[in-house]
Amino acid sequence: MLDLKREQLAAVRVKELVPYLIQPEFSERAMISRGPSARRGDSCHCRSMIGMTGAILGFGRKLYASSLSGVKQVVDRTQTVATLTGVSKAFGDICAVDGLDLSVRAGEMLALLGPNGAGKTTTVNLLLGLVHPDRGQVSVFGGKPEALSVRRQCGAMLQISGVPETLKVAELVTLFRSYYSDPLPQSKVLALAGIESIAGRKFGQLSGGQKQRTLFALAICGAPKLLFLDEPTVGLDVSARRAFWDVIRQLRDSGTSIVLTTHYLEEADALADRIVVIANGRVVAEGTPRQIKALAADKTIRFRSTLKLEQLGRLAEVASVTKTNDGFEIVTRSATATLRGLLNADAEVTDLEVTGAGLEQAFLTLVDNDNANQANDKEKAA
Amino acid sequence: MSNAITQSMSVLAVESRFELLRTLRMPGFLLPTLLFPAAFYLLFAVVMPMGKGSFDMASYLLAGYGVFGVIGPALFGFGVAVANERNAGWLLLKMASPMPITIHFAARVFMSLTFAAVVALMLFTLGAVFADIRMQPMQWVSLFFILVLGVIPFCAMGLMVGYWARSQAAVAIVNLIYLPMSVLSGLWWPMQLFPAGLQVFGKCLPPYHLVQLALTPIGMNTSGAVLEHILVLLAYTAVFLLLAARGYRRDAAARGA
């Protein structure tokens, strides 16, 4: 009886997840604009790339055409532009990043997805050379991330709360363009970020969305080959967020490699070619948005039964069946459907237990955060 | 190599231009730093000079308010702005950019020097026009350079405050340092008017040593020593920079660098 309740609870949880996990509007749009080349990149495995990075980087760089200048960059999506290898970083007692392996491939939009405090920002700071690892190695374009030659190829939009308020938007762009030897033309930067109409306004007079767009302009003005966007749409209302997504997509389509951190599953799904889920400084899961969503929906059912392994394999929606020391373990795409069949076949099932397939907990935290943030947004709007 | 230097110089030029523009558009910064020294000088040296007999109060206060006027923008420009930018993450964004962060601070030194020059010239004009101060051209030029270059120890002091103060507290802290330190160093009135104990304390403060240097070309240096004052100011600069560097490292450690 108690176990059944747990099952019902699990079903409710799945229902809760559905609106966040399955949003046909977003996933389909993302699929269409992503195109076939990105899909090919998705299937390639990253670990094997790490060792080769150094050898092929020189070649990889040559493939880049003049970036963002309206013509798409020529990008070989099998190249790796940045890697973290076994990186750990602790702040006092708190381990922000714990043995992280990560690679960023040329031309991909990689989303680092995780709840607040998962280690996403630390990961970005490591890749920017703002934080040095306790253990492990960080390599960007084959060099140290803090090298000026590397930084000239990167752009960053960090979570910052203030910019000198008396400077105008166009002036801030001019300032940051001067840091790069071969920046994008001023007008191009303003157009890409969609801030032409507010170029003459002082930063202190801008709305939240306009401020984010201006910070985005500062991130792209050096025509970066690798762009970091750390929680770019946090604090924006729904319409501003969607408008901002279009700006980011436009840049991705030009071939820029982008690392995006977010705690919005919806955002990762709408934008990313590949999602790496991070929790407690570790990679919890990695895959295409579709794979990640499938993982999140899976359930594990454990029980004792007199049924045979083959009988269990024929139950509805079963992905895999394993015999364990004290019973069976089924991974299913739908706990409700599988359980219905199981209980029909064997009413004497004991020790029944339904749990999420590992990822669920991480996602529940994500969803909780998401809900909290949406509530915040509403409060702000009110 | 020379190419890299040329590029650094052009980045410094742009950075300095916008640093100046940023401050010029802040009335809260601009008006006190420009008007207070001028208004105080007019009040105490011209309208109601307290000097009696042979003491040339107008000339003394030209050096005194000169020092007071030039160290203000340095202390506020570094102390308050660095604390704000550090806490808001703007400094971090610049550190992630391909601009060496030293250029950012060099531009702020340039801003402080520029303000110092403006304040000095403004006070010179007031002194010559309203207080009838007459000096040889070399005296004017020497005083000008002493005042302008004298801001550097106070840039270091502001940097130190900026790296240790929280942004909300920075303005209060700088004011708490700036005003008492100026008065006790004898910038507002000659130190001889203070009780002996305060004089001993005042002579330890950095502005005292700068004002003694500034009084030298006017012929009113009461201590006689010049090299000593320069060495004390250099030592102060070194200490402030060391403490600023510790604050920088503390910041970096909190971030995990």
mmCIF file of C-alpha atoms in Angstrom, chain A residues 89 91 125 128 130-132 148 151-152 154 156-164 166-168 171-172 174-176 178-181 202 215 218, chain B residues 7 10-11 14-15 17-19 21-23 25-27 85 87-90 92-100 104 252-257:
data_model
loop_
_atom_site.group_PDB
_atom_site.id
_atom_site.type_symbol
_atom_site.label_atom_id
_atom_site.label_comp_id
_atom_site.label_asym_id
_atom_site.label_seq_id
_atom_site.Cartn_x
_atom_site.Cartn_y
_atom_site.Cartn_z
ATOM 1 C CA LYS A 89 38.591 23.561 -7.190
ATOM 2 C CA PHE A 91 36.704 27.263 -1.723
ATOM 3 C CA ASN A 125 35.837 31.268 -14.433
ATOM 4 C CA LEU A 128 38.493 32.318 -18.448
ATOM 5 C CA LEU A 130 39.959 34.028 -13.502
ATOM 6 C CA VAL A 131 40.163 31.015 -11.199
ATOM 7 C CA HIS A 132 43.090 28.614 -11.036
ATOM 8 C CA LEU A 148 46.478 37.448 -23.581
ATOM 9 C CA ARG A 151 41.859 36.025 -24.227
ATOM 10 C CA ARG A 152 41.889 37.866 -27.556
ATOM 11 C CA CYS A 154 37.417 34.799 -26.194
ATOM 12 C CA ALA A 156 32.600 36.728 -21.821
ATOM 13 C CA MET A 157 29.299 37.802 -20.422
ATOM 14 C CA LEU A 158 29.570 37.381 -16.667
ATOM 15 C CA GLN A 159 26.972 37.756 -13.952
ATOM 16 C CA ILE A 160 27.792 41.277 -12.935
ATOM 17 C CA SER A 161 25.645 43.767 -11.140
ATOM 18 C CA GLY A 162 27.197 47.018 -12.210
ATOM 19 C CA VAL A 163 28.853 48.873 -15.057
ATOM 20 C CA PRO A 164 29.971 52.522 -14.847
ATOM 21 C CA THR A 166 27.612 57.407 -16.645
ATOM 22 C CA LEU A 167 29.075 55.853 -19.784
ATOM 23 C CA LYS A 168 26.848 55.461 -22.829
ATOM 24 C CA GLU A 171 31.060 54.291 -25.488
ATOM 25 C CA LEU A 172 31.242 51.035 -23.546
ATOM 26 C CA THR A 174 34.077 51.451 -28.164
ATOM 27 C CA LEU A 175 36.028 50.873 -24.959
ATOM 28 C CA PHE A 176 35.857 47.094 -25.155
ATOM 29 C CA SER A 178 39.807 48.866 -28.167
ATOM 30 C CA TYR A 179 40.991 45.847 -26.150
ATOM 31 C CA TYR A 180 41.034 43.658 -29.267
ATOM 32 C CA SER A 181 43.411 43.978 -32.197
ATOM 33 C CA LYS A 202 23.784 55.949 -20.447
ATOM 34 C CA LEU A 215 26.914 43.190 -21.707
ATOM 35 C CA LEU A 218 30.837 43.749 -24.843
ATOM 36 C CA GLN B 7 48.937 48.824 -28.853
ATOM 37 C CA SER B 10 46.500 53.167 -27.653
ATOM 38 C CA VAL B 11 44.445 51.054 -25.229
ATOM 39 C CA VAL B 14 41.068 55.029 -24.933
ATOM 40 C CA GLU B 15 40.794 53.771 -21.357
ATOM 41 C CA ARG B 17 39.543 59.057 -22.225
ATOM 42 C CA PHE B 18 36.558 57.087 -20.948
ATOM 43 C CA GLU B 19 37.789 57.149 -17.360
ATOM 44 C CA LEU B 21 34.442 61.031 -19.303
ATOM 45 C CA ARG B 22 32.985 58.718 -16.663
ATOM 46 C CA THR B 23 34.043 61.028 -13.835
ATOM 47 C CA ARG B 25 29.575 63.047 -15.867
ATOM 48 C CA MET B 26 29.325 62.462 -12.114
ATOM 49 C CA PRO B 27 28.265 65.730 -10.471
ATOM 50 C CA GLU B 85 33.738 48.136 -9.488
ATOM 51 C CA ASN B 87 31.951 44.510 -5.780
ATOM 52 C CA ALA B 88 29.849 44.918 -8.907
ATOM 53 C CA GLY B 89 32.025 42.570 -10.959
ATOM 54 C CA TRP B 90 33.012 45.213 -13.538
ATOM 55 C CA LEU B 92 36.319 41.010 -13.059
ATOM 56 C CA LEU B 93 34.861 41.487 -16.533
ATOM 57 C CA LYS B 94 37.837 43.683 -17.413
ATOM 58 C CA MET B 95 40.189 41.078 -15.981
ATOM 59 C CA ALA B 96 38.621 38.488 -18.268
ATOM 60 C CA SER B 97 39.187 40.768 -21.265
ATOM 61 C CA PRO B 98 42.476 40.914 -23.167
ATOM 62 C CA MET B 99 43.347 44.251 -21.552
ATOM 63 C CA PRO B 100 46.078 43.976 -18.890
ATOM 64 C CA HIS B 104 42.908 50.145 -16.186
ATOM 65 C CA ALA B 252 41.507 36.538 -5.756
ATOM 66 C CA ALA B 253 41.486 33.875 -3.036
ATOM 67 C CA ALA B 254 37.784 34.457 -2.395
ATOM 68 C CA ARG B 255 37.193 34.006 -6.120
ATOM 69 C CA GLY B 256 39.492 30.999 -6.140
ATOM 70 C CA ALA B 257 42.360 32.300 -8.267
#
